[in-house]
């Protein structure tokens, strides 16, 4: 087992990474002192792992609430259902909420924990690659609004993240690939050596080789933990973690949640951001080619769907990175080197959204 720490002073917490952790009572010994625990999961994940988790949490009183599966249910209405269960069962401020599932379950369970009685303890047990490398770490919780992705939410750090890598064995290949998009993001924004490693081990990752997956979870969490430790509330460098997301969120919102998985939209969004970086004279053509090549090898979409540029732009305007009415973008100077800027040519942005930024082959 590996243990990393998200350093946030008195709110620091461990990320445990290893095989079989969700069935081991020791995984929860320190992070769940509560005697009343609400496990939030969904109708797909619960049949696979709920009973194992319940056994590991005994003798605490555990209750489970199962949400419908899918991004389209990541709404305030669904969070209200979780809150109803907490109220109906008289859970006190000393209870704990445990999220068992992917990023959708984790974001909603975390938001319910953030607002129930102004905040109760919360533990993430992520079961998708995307959640293990990204969404379970860092304390962003929330739901979508018809007007935009993740517009309603709160920061609420977990007391622990328990990433049981054995759960990835039951994950659909398409979901594994979507998680790899967020992994590529870490190489692009921070670590060119890691990016080169991903190029070498792409096939092993796609085959679900446990050693390769354990390495990417560890390295991704190290990078994310370091950034969150420096900038918890996204006043500065945490925005780099949104590389590809401003474009990707617009794709998700404009196409209606369900057509593309979040990670797929992020993969296409990273290519759009990289194309714009190249068209702006920042990113060398060779680096752009490497990125497109890796995304393609990972079986992720590389072209944008047929959505009018104006519709995408409209969605980008309500992105959380908009400041003073200006859409801020994360762009690349090279693999491993990202920065946030509001200084770019709006014509290039429009061309990027139309799918043909100038000078791009
Ligand atoms: P998801 O939660 O929808 O899970 C993907 C699918 O896999 C679902 O059908 C789920 O039921 C199923 N599943 C989960 N674990 C499984 C397992 N072990 N075996 C078999 N099936 C399993 O999607 P996701 O990709 O995990 O998360 C995407 C969400 O995360 C988006 O809503 C996105 O906005 C959010 N997100 C949040 C943050 C953050 O910082 N909070 C960061 C990135 C993404
Ligand atoms: N996924 C972006 C963040 O956690 O900040």
CSV table of C-alpha atoms and ligand atoms in Angstrom, one decimal:
chain,number,residue,atom,x,y,z
A,1,UNK,CA,0.0,0.0,0.0
A,2,UNK,CA,1.1,3.6,-0.7
A,3,UNK,CA,0.2,6.5,1.4
A,4,UNK,CA,0.4,10.1,0.2
A,5,UNK,CA,-0.7,13.2,2.1
A,6,UNK,CA,-2.6,16.3,1.0
A,7,UNK,CA,-0.9,18.9,3.2
A,8,UNK,CA,-3.5,21.3,4.4
A,9,UNK,CA,-2.4,22.0,8.0
A,10,UNK,CA,-5.0,20.7,10.5
A,11,UNK,CA,-7.1,19.5,7.6
A,12,UNK,CA,-4.4,17.4,6.0
A,13,UNK,CA,-5.5,13.9,5.0
A,14,UNK,CA,-4.1,10.7,3.6
A,15,UNK,CA,-4.6,9.1,0.2
A,16,UNK,CA,-4.3,5.4,0.6
A,17,UNK,CA,-3.6,3.5,-2.7
A,18,UNK,CA,-3.5,-0.3,-2.9
A,19,UNK,CA,-5.3,-3.6,-3.7
A,20,UNK,CA,-8.1,-4.7,-1.5
A,21,UNK,CA,-8.3,-1.5,0.7
A,22,UNK,CA,-12.0,-1.1,0.8
A,23,UNK,CA,-12.5,-4.4,2.5
A,24,UNK,CA,-9.9,-3.7,5.2
A,25,UNK,CA,-11.1,-2.2,8.4
A,26,UNK,CA,-7.7,-0.5,9.0
A,27,UNK,CA,-8.4,1.8,5.9
A,28,UNK,CA,-11.1,3.5,8.0
A,29,UNK,CA,-9.8,3.3,11.5
A,30,UNK,CA,-8.7,6.9,11.8
A,31,UNK,CA,-10.8,8.7,9.2
A,32,UNK,CA,-14.2,7.3,10.3
A,33,UNK,CA,-14.4,7.7,14.1
A,34,UNK,CA,-18.2,8.2,13.7
A,35,UNK,CA,-20.6,5.5,14.8
A,36,UNK,CA,-23.2,6.6,12.2
A,37,UNK,CA,-22.1,6.3,8.6
A,38,UNK,CA,-24.1,6.9,5.5
A,39,UNK,CA,-22.6,5.2,2.4
A,40,UNK,CA,-23.6,6.9,-0.8
A,41,UNK,CA,-23.2,4.7,-3.9
A,42,UNK,CA,-25.1,3.9,-7.1
A,43,UNK,CA,-27.1,1.1,-8.6
A,44,UNK,CA,-24.1,-0.1,-10.6
A,45,UNK,CA,-21.3,0.0,-8.0
A,46,UNK,CA,-23.3,-1.1,-4.9
A,47,UNK,CA,-23.9,-4.7,-6.1
A,48,UNK,CA,-20.1,-5.1,-6.7
A,49,UNK,CA,-18.6,-3.5,-3.5
A,50,UNK,CA,-21.2,-2.3,-1.0
A,51,UNK,CA,-21.3,-5.5,1.2
A,52,UNK,CA,-17.5,-5.6,1.4
A,53,UNK,CA,-17.3,-2.0,2.5
A,54,UNK,CA,-20.2,-2.4,5.0
A,55,UNK,CA,-18.3,-5.3,6.6
A,56,UNK,CA,-15.1,-3.2,6.8
A,57,UNK,CA,-17.0,-0.5,8.6
A,58,UNK,CA,-18.5,-2.7,11.3
A,59,UNK,CA,-19.4,-2.3,14.1
A,60,UNK,CA,-20.5,1.3,13.1
A,61,UNK,CA,-24.1,1.7,12.2
A,62,UNK,CA,-24.1,1.9,8.4
A,63,UNK,CA,-26.9,2.9,6.1
A,64,UNK,CA,-26.7,3.0,2.3
A,65,UNK,CA,-28.4,5.2,-0.2
A,66,UNK,CA,-28.2,4.2,-3.8
A,67,UNK,CA,-28.4,6.9,-6.5
A,68,UNK,CA,-29.4,6.3,-10.1
A,69,UNK,CA,-26.3,6.0,-12.3
A,70,UNK,CA,-25.2,8.7,-14.7
A,71,UNK,CA,-23.9,12.2,-15.2
A,72,UNK,CA,-27.5,13.4,-16.0
A,73,UNK,CA,-28.4,12.6,-12.4
A,74,UNK,CA,-25.7,14.9,-11.0
A,75,UNK,CA,-28.3,17.4,-9.9
A,76,UNK,CA,-29.5,19.3,-6.8
A,77,UNK,CA,-32.6,17.0,-6.8
A,78,UNK,CA,-30.4,13.9,-6.3
A,79,UNK,CA,-28.4,15.6,-3.5
A,80,UNK,CA,-31.7,16.5,-1.9
A,81,UNK,CA,-32.4,12.7,-1.8
A,82,UNK,CA,-29.2,12.1,0.2
A,83,UNK,CA,-30.0,14.9,2.6
A,84,UNK,CA,-33.5,13.5,3.1
A,85,UNK,CA,-32.0,10.2,4.2
A,86,UNK,CA,-29.7,11.9,6.6
A,87,UNK,CA,-32.5,13.9,8.2
A,88,UNK,CA,-35.0,10.9,8.2
A,89,UNK,CA,-32.5,8.8,10.0
A,90,UNK,CA,-31.6,11.5,12.5
A,91,UNK,CA,-27.9,11.5,11.6
A,92,UNK,CA,-26.1,14.0,13.9
A,93,UNK,CA,-23.2,16.4,13.2
A,94,UNK,CA,-20.8,13.6,14.3
A,95,UNK,CA,-21.8,11.3,11.5
A,96,UNK,CA,-19.7,10.5,8.4
A,97,UNK,CA,-20.6,10.2,4.8
A,98,UNK,CA,-18.7,7.7,2.7
A,99,UNK,CA,-18.8,8.0,-1.1
A,100,UNK,CA,-18.4,4.6,-2.9
A,101,UNK,CA,-18.2,5.1,-6.6
A,102,UNK,CA,-16.9,7.3,-9.4
A,103,UNK,CA,-16.7,11.0,-9.7
A,104,UNK,CA,-20.4,11.5,-10.0
A,105,UNK,CA,-21.2,9.8,-6.7
A,106,UNK,CA,-18.2,11.4,-5.0
A,107,UNK,CA,-19.1,14.9,-6.1
A,108,UNK,CA,-22.7,14.6,-4.9
A,109,UNK,CA,-21.9,12.7,-1.6
A,110,UNK,CA,-19.2,15.3,-0.9
A,111,UNK,CA,-21.6,18.2,-1.5
A,112,UNK,CA,-24.3,16.6,0.7
A,113,UNK,CA,-21.6,16.2,3.4
A,114,UNK,CA,-20.5,19.9,2.9
A,115,UNK,CA,-24.0,21.3,3.5
A,116,UNK,CA,-25.6,18.8,5.9
A,117,UNK,CA,-25.7,20.6,9.3
A,118,UNK,CA,-23.1,23.0,7.8
A,119,UNK,CA,-20.6,20.2,7.2
A,120,UNK,CA,-20.0,16.6,8.4
A,121,UNK,CA,-17.1,14.2,8.0
A,122,UNK,CA,-16.6,12.7,4.5
A,123,UNK,CA,-14.5,9.9,3.1
A,124,UNK,CA,-13.9,9.1,-0.6
A,125,UNK,CA,-13.7,5.5,-1.7
A,126,UNK,CA,-13.2,6.1,-5.5
A,127,UNK,CA,-13.9,3.1,-7.8
A,128,UNK,CA,-13.1,4.6,-11.3
A,129,UNK,CA,-9.6,5.5,-12.5
A,130,UNK,CA,-10.8,9.1,-13.1
A,131,UNK,CA,-11.9,9.4,-9.5
A,132,UNK,CA,-8.8,7.7,-8.1
A,133,UNK,CA,-6.5,10.1,-10.0
A,134,UNK,CA,-8.5,13.2,-9.8
A,135,UNK,CA,-12.0,13.8,-8.5
A,136,UNK,CA,-11.7,12.1,-5.1
A,137,UNK,CA,-8.7,14.3,-4.2
A,138,UNK,CA,-8.8,18.0,-3.5
A,139,UNK,CA,-12.2,18.7,-2.0
A,140,UNK,CA,-14.2,20.0,-5.0
A,141,UNK,CA,-17.8,18.9,-4.6
A,142,UNK,CA,-21.0,19.8,-6.4
A,143,UNK,CA,-23.5,19.3,-9.1
A,144,UNK,CA,-24.4,20.4,-12.6
A,145,UNK,CA,-26.9,23.1,-13.5
A,146,UNK,CA,-28.9,23.1,-16.8
A,147,UNK,CA,-26.9,26.3,-17.5
A,148,UNK,CA,-23.5,24.7,-17.0
A,149,UNK,CA,-21.3,22.0,-15.7
A,150,UNK,CA,-20.4,21.9,-11.9
A,151,UNK,CA,-21.8,25.4,-11.4
A,152,UNK,CA,-23.2,24.6,-7.9
A,153,UNK,CA,-20.8,23.3,-5.3
A,154,UNK,CA,-18.6,23.8,-2.3
A,155,UNK,CA,-15.1,23.0,-1.2
A,156,UNK,CA,-15.2,20.3,1.4
A,157,UNK,CA,-12.0,18.2,1.9
A,158,UNK,CA,-12.4,14.5,2.7
A,159,UNK,CA,-10.9,13.0,5.9
A,160,UNK,CA,-9.3,10.3,3.7
A,161,UNK,CA,-9.2,9.0,0.2
A,162,UNK,CA,-9.2,5.2,0.0
A,163,UNK,CA,-8.3,4.2,-3.5
A,164,UNK,CA,-8.7,0.4,-3.9
A,165,UNK,CA,-7.0,-0.4,-7.2
A,166,UNK,CA,-8.7,-3.8,-7.3
A,167,UNK,CA,-12.0,-2.1,-8.2
A,168,UNK,CA,-10.6,-1.1,-11.6
A,169,UNK,CA,-10.8,-4.7,-12.7
A,170,UNK,CA,-14.6,-4.4,-13.2
A,171,UNK,CA,-14.5,-1.0,-14.9
A,172,UNK,CA,-15.7,-0.8,-18.5
A,173,UNK,CA,-12.8,-0.3,-20.9
A,174,UNK,CA,-14.4,3.0,-22.1
A,175,UNK,CA,-14.4,4.3,-18.6
A,176,UNK,CA,-10.7,3.3,-18.1
A,177,UNK,CA,-9.8,5.2,-21.2
A,178,UNK,CA,-11.8,8.3,-20.0
A,179,UNK,CA,-9.7,8.2,-16.8
A,180,UNK,CA,-6.5,8.1,-18.7
A,181,UNK,CA,-7.4,11.5,-20.2
A,182,UNK,CA,-7.0,13.1,-16.8
A,183,UNK,CA,-3.8,11.2,-16.3
A,184,UNK,CA,-2.4,12.6,-19.6
A,185,UNK,CA,-3.4,16.1,-18.2
A,186,UNK,CA,-0.9,15.8,-15.3
A,187,UNK,CA,2.0,15.0,-17.7
A,188,UNK,CA,1.0,17.9,-19.9
A,189,UNK,CA,0.7,20.5,-17.2
A,190,UNK,CA,3.6,19.5,-14.9
A,191,UNK,CA,5.7,16.5,-15.8
A,192,UNK,CA,7.2,15.8,-19.3
A,193,UNK,CA,9.0,12.7,-18.0
A,194,UNK,CA,5.7,11.3,-16.8
A,195,UNK,CA,4.2,12.1,-20.3
A,196,UNK,CA,7.0,10.2,-22.0
A,197,UNK,CA,6.4,7.3,-19.6
A,198,UNK,CA,2.7,7.3,-20.6
A,199,UNK,CA,3.8,7.2,-24.3
A,200,UNK,CA,5.9,4.1,-23.5
A,201,UNK,CA,3.3,2.3,-21.4
A,202,UNK,CA,0.0,3.2,-23.2
A,203,UNK,CA,-0.7,-0.4,-24.2
A,204,UNK,CA,0.0,-1.7,-20.7
A,205,UNK,CA,-2.4,0.9,-19.3
A,206,UNK,CA,-5.1,0.0,-21.8
A,207,UNK,CA,-4.7,-3.6,-20.9
A,208,UNK,CA,-5.3,-2.7,-17.3
A,209,UNK,CA,-1.9,-3.9,-16.1
A,210,UNK,CA,-2.0,-3.4,-12.3
A,211,UNK,CA,1.6,-2.2,-11.9
A,212,UNK,CA,1.2,0.4,-14.6
A,213,UNK,CA,-2.1,1.6,-13.2
A,214,UNK,CA,-0.7,1.8,-9.7
A,215,UNK,CA,2.1,4.0,-11.0
A,216,UNK,CA,-0.2,6.4,-12.8
A,217,UNK,CA,-2.5,6.7,-9.8
A,218,UNK,CA,0.5,7.4,-7.5
A,219,UNK,CA,2.1,10.0,-9.8
A,220,UNK,CA,-1.2,11.7,-10.6
A,221,UNK,CA,-2.2,12.0,-6.9
A,222,UNK,CA,1.3,13.3,-6.1
A,223,UNK,CA,1.0,16.1,-8.6
A,224,UNK,CA,-2.6,16.9,-7.6
A,225,UNK,CA,-1.8,16.8,-3.9
A,226,UNK,CA,1.1,19.2,-4.3
A,227,UNK,CA,-1.0,21.7,-6.3
A,228,UNK,CA,-4.0,21.5,-3.9
A,229,UNK,CA,-1.6,21.9,-0.9
A,230,UNK,CA,-0.3,25.2,-2.4
A,231,UNK,CA,-3.7,26.6,-3.7
A,232,UNK,CA,-6.7,24.8,-2.1
A,233,UNK,CA,-9.3,27.4,-3.3
A,234,UNK,CA,-8.0,27.9,-6.8
A,235,UNK,CA,-6.7,31.5,-6.5
A,236,UNK,CA,-3.7,30.6,-8.7
A,237,UNK,CA,-2.0,27.5,-9.9
A,238,UNK,CA,-4.8,25.1,-9.1
A,239,UNK,CA,-6.5,26.5,-12.3
A,240,UNK,CA,-3.8,24.5,-14.2
A,241,UNK,CA,-5.7,21.3,-13.2
A,242,UNK,CA,-8.5,22.6,-15.5
A,243,UNK,CA,-6.3,22.2,-18.6
A,244,UNK,CA,-8.7,21.1,-21.4
A,245,UNK,CA,-11.7,21.5,-19.1
A,246,UNK,CA,-13.0,24.9,-20.2
A,247,UNK,CA,-13.3,23.4,-23.7
A,248,UNK,CA,-14.4,20.0,-22.4
A,249,UNK,CA,-17.1,21.3,-20.1
A,250,UNK,CA,-18.5,23.3,-23.0
A,251,UNK,CA,-18.6,20.2,-25.1
A,252,UNK,CA,-20.3,18.2,-22.3
A,253,UNK,CA,-22.9,20.9,-21.7
A,254,UNK,CA,-23.6,21.7,-25.3
A,255,UNK,CA,-24.0,18.0,-26.4
A,256,UNK,CA,-26.1,17.2,-23.4
A,257,UNK,CA,-24.6,15.0,-20.6
A,258,UNK,CA,-24.5,11.4,-21.8
A,259,UNK,CA,-23.1,11.6,-25.3
A,260,UNK,CA,-19.5,11.9,-24.2
A,261,UNK,CA,-18.0,10.8,-20.9
A,262,UNK,CA,-16.4,13.5,-18.9
A,263,UNK,CA,-12.9,12.2,-19.6
A,264,UNK,CA,-13.6,11.9,-23.3
A,265,UNK,CA,-14.7,15.5,-23.4
A,266,UNK,CA,-11.5,16.5,-21.5
A,267,UNK,CA,-9.4,14.6,-24.0
A,268,UNK,CA,-10.9,16.5,-26.9
A,269,UNK,CA,-10.8,19.7,-24.9
A,270,UNK,CA,-7.0,19.2,-24.3
A,271,UNK,CA,-6.5,18.8,-28.0
A,272,UNK,CA,-8.4,22.1,-28.6
A,273,UNK,CA,-6.4,23.9,-26.0
A,274,UNK,CA,-3.1,22.5,-27.4
A,275,UNK,CA,-4.2,23.5,-31.0
A,276,UNK,CA,-4.9,27.0,-29.8
A,277,UNK,CA,-1.6,27.1,-28.0
A,278,UNK,CA,0.2,26.1,-31.2
A,279,UNK,CA,-1.8,28.6,-33.3
A,280,UNK,CA,-0.8,31.3,-30.8
A,281,UNK,CA,2.8,30.5,-31.5
A,282,UNK,CA,3.4,28.9,-28.1
A,283,UNK,CA,3.4,25.2,-28.4
A,284,UNK,CA,5.8,23.5,-30.9
A,285,UNK,CA,4.2,21.5,-33.7
A,286,UNK,CA,6.1,18.4,-32.5
A,287,UNK,CA,4.6,18.6,-29.0
A,288,UNK,CA,1.1,19.0,-30.5
A,289,UNK,CA,1.7,15.9,-32.6
A,290,UNK,CA,2.8,13.9,-29.6
A,291,UNK,CA,-0.3,14.9,-27.6
A,292,UNK,CA,-2.7,14.1,-30.5
A,293,UNK,CA,-0.9,10.8,-31.0
A,294,UNK,CA,-1.1,9.7,-27.4
A,295,UNK,CA,-4.8,10.7,-27.1
A,296,UNK,CA,-5.5,8.7,-30.3
A,297,UNK,CA,-3.6,5.6,-29.0
A,298,UNK,CA,-5.6,5.8,-25.8
A,299,UNK,CA,-8.7,5.4,-27.9
A,300,UNK,CA,-10.1,8.8,-27.0
A,301,UNK,CA,-11.9,11.1,-29.4
A,302,UNK,CA,-9.6,13.6,-31.1
A,303,UNK,CA,-12.1,15.6,-33.2
A,304,UNK,CA,-14.8,17.8,-31.9
A,305,UNK,CA,-18.5,17.0,-32.5
A,306,UNK,CA,-20.6,19.1,-34.8
A,307,UNK,CA,-21.6,21.8,-32.4
A,308,UNK,CA,-21.8,25.4,-33.5
A,309,UNK,CA,-18.9,27.5,-32.2
A,310,UNK,CA,-21.4,30.1,-30.9
A,311,UNK,CA,-23.0,27.4,-28.7
A,312,UNK,CA,-19.7,26.3,-27.3
A,313,UNK,CA,-18.6,29.9,-26.7
A,314,UNK,CA,-21.9,30.6,-24.8
A,315,UNK,CA,-21.1,27.7,-22.4
A,316,UNK,CA,-17.6,28.8,-22.0
A,317,UNK,CA,-18.8,32.2,-20.9
A,318,UNK,CA,-20.2,30.8,-17.7
A,319,UNK,CA,-17.1,28.8,-16.8
A,320,UNK,CA,-15.9,29.3,-13.3
A,321,UNK,CA,-12.6,30.7,-14.7
A,322,UNK,CA,-14.3,33.7,-16.3
A,323,UNK,CA,-13.0,36.8,-14.5
A,324,UNK,CA,-14.3,40.3,-15.3
A,325,UNK,CA,-16.2,38.9,-18.2
A,326,UNK,CA,-13.0,37.5,-19.8
A,327,UNK,CA,-12.7,33.8,-20.4
A,328,UNK,CA,-9.4,32.6,-19.0
A,329,UNK,CA,-7.8,29.7,-20.7
A,330,UNK,CA,-5.1,27.2,-19.7
A,331,UNK,CA,-2.6,27.0,-22.5
A,332,UNK,CA,0.7,25.2,-23.1
A,333,UNK,CA,4.2,26.4,-23.9
A,334,UNK,CA,5.4,22.8,-24.2
A,335,UNK,CA,4.7,19.4,-22.7
A,336,UNK,CA,5.0,19.8,-19.0
A,337,UNK,CA,4.6,23.6,-19.0
A,338,UNK,CA,1.1,25.1,-18.7
A,339,UNK,CA,-0.1,28.6,-17.7
A,340,UNK,CA,-3.4,30.5,-17.3
A,341,UNK,CA,-4.1,33.5,-19.4
A,342,UNK,CA,-6.8,35.9,-20.5
A,343,UNK,CA,-4.5,37.4,-23.1
A,344,UNK,CA,-5.1,35.5,-26.4
A,345,UNK,CA,-6.5,36.3,-29.8
A,346,UNK,CA,-10.3,35.9,-29.7
A,347,UNK,CA,-10.2,35.1,-33.5
A,348,UNK,CA,-8.0,32.1,-32.7
A,349,UNK,CA,-10.4,31.0,-30.0
A,350,UNK,CA,-13.3,31.1,-32.5
A,351,UNK,CA,-11.2,29.2,-35.1
A,352,UNK,CA,-10.4,26.6,-32.5
A,353,UNK,CA,-14.1,26.2,-31.6
A,354,UNK,CA,-14.9,25.9,-35.3
A,355,UNK,CA,-12.3,23.1,-35.5
A,356,UNK,CA,-9.8,24.8,-37.8
A,357,UNK,CA,-7.3,27.0,-36.0
A,358,UNK,CA,-5.0,28.6,-38.5
A,359,UNK,CA,-1.9,26.8,-39.6
A,360,UNK,CA,-2.8,23.4,-38.0
A,361,UNK,CA,-2.5,20.2,-39.9
B,1,LIG,P1,-18.9,8.1,-13.1
B,1,LIG,O1,-18.9,8.4,-11.7
B,1,LIG,O2,-20.1,8.4,-13.9
B,1,LIG,O3,-18.5,6.6,-13.2
B,1,LIG,C1,-18.4,6.0,-14.5
B,1,LIG,C2,-19.3,4.7,-14.7
B,1,LIG,O4,-18.5,3.7,-14.1
B,1,LIG,C3,-20.6,4.8,-14.0
B,1,LIG,O5,-21.5,4.1,-14.8
B,1,LIG,C4,-20.3,4.1,-12.7
B,1,LIG,O6,-21.5,3.5,-12.1
B,1,LIG,C5,-19.4,3.0,-13.1
B,1,LIG,N1,-18.5,2.5,-12.1
B,1,LIG,C6,-17.8,3.1,-11.2
B,1,LIG,N2,-17.0,2.3,-10.6
B,1,LIG,C7,-17.0,1.1,-11.2
B,1,LIG,C8,-16.4,-0.1,-11.0
B,1,LIG,N3,-15.4,-0.3,-10.1
B,1,LIG,N4,-16.7,-1.2,-11.7
B,1,LIG,C9,-17.7,-1.0,-12.7
B,1,LIG,N5,-18.4,0.1,-12.9
B,1,LIG,C10,-18.0,1.2,-12.2
B,1,LIG,O7,-17.7,8.9,-13.9
B,1,LIG,P2,-16.3,9.3,-13.4
B,1,LIG,O8,-15.5,9.3,-14.7
B,1,LIG,O9,-15.7,8.5,-12.3
B,1,LIG,O10,-16.4,10.8,-12.9
B,1,LIG,C11,-16.8,11.8,-13.7
B,1,LIG,C12,-17.4,12.9,-12.9
B,1,LIG,O11,-16.3,13.4,-12.0
B,1,LIG,C13,-17.9,14.1,-13.6
B,1,LIG,O12,-19.1,14.5,-13.1
B,1,LIG,C14,-16.9,15.2,-13.4
B,1,LIG,O13,-17.4,16.5,-13.4
B,1,LIG,C15,-16.4,14.8,-12.0
B,1,LIG,N6,-15.0,15.3,-11.7
B,1,LIG,C16,-14.9,16.0,-10.5
B,1,LIG,C17,-13.6,16.5,-10.1
B,1,LIG,C18,-13.4,17.1,-8.8
B,1,LIG,O14,-12.4,17.6,-8.5
B,1,LIG,N7,-14.4,17.0,-7.9
B,1,LIG,C19,-12.5,16.2,-11.0
B,1,LIG,C20,-12.7,15.6,-12.2
B,1,LIG,C21,-14.0,15.1,-12.5
B,2,LIG,N1,-10.2,18.8,-11.4
B,2,LIG,C1,-9.8,20.1,-11.1
B,2,LIG,C2,-9.5,20.4,-9.7
B,2,LIG,O1,-9.6,19.5,-8.8
B,2,LIG,O2,-9.1,21.4,-9.3
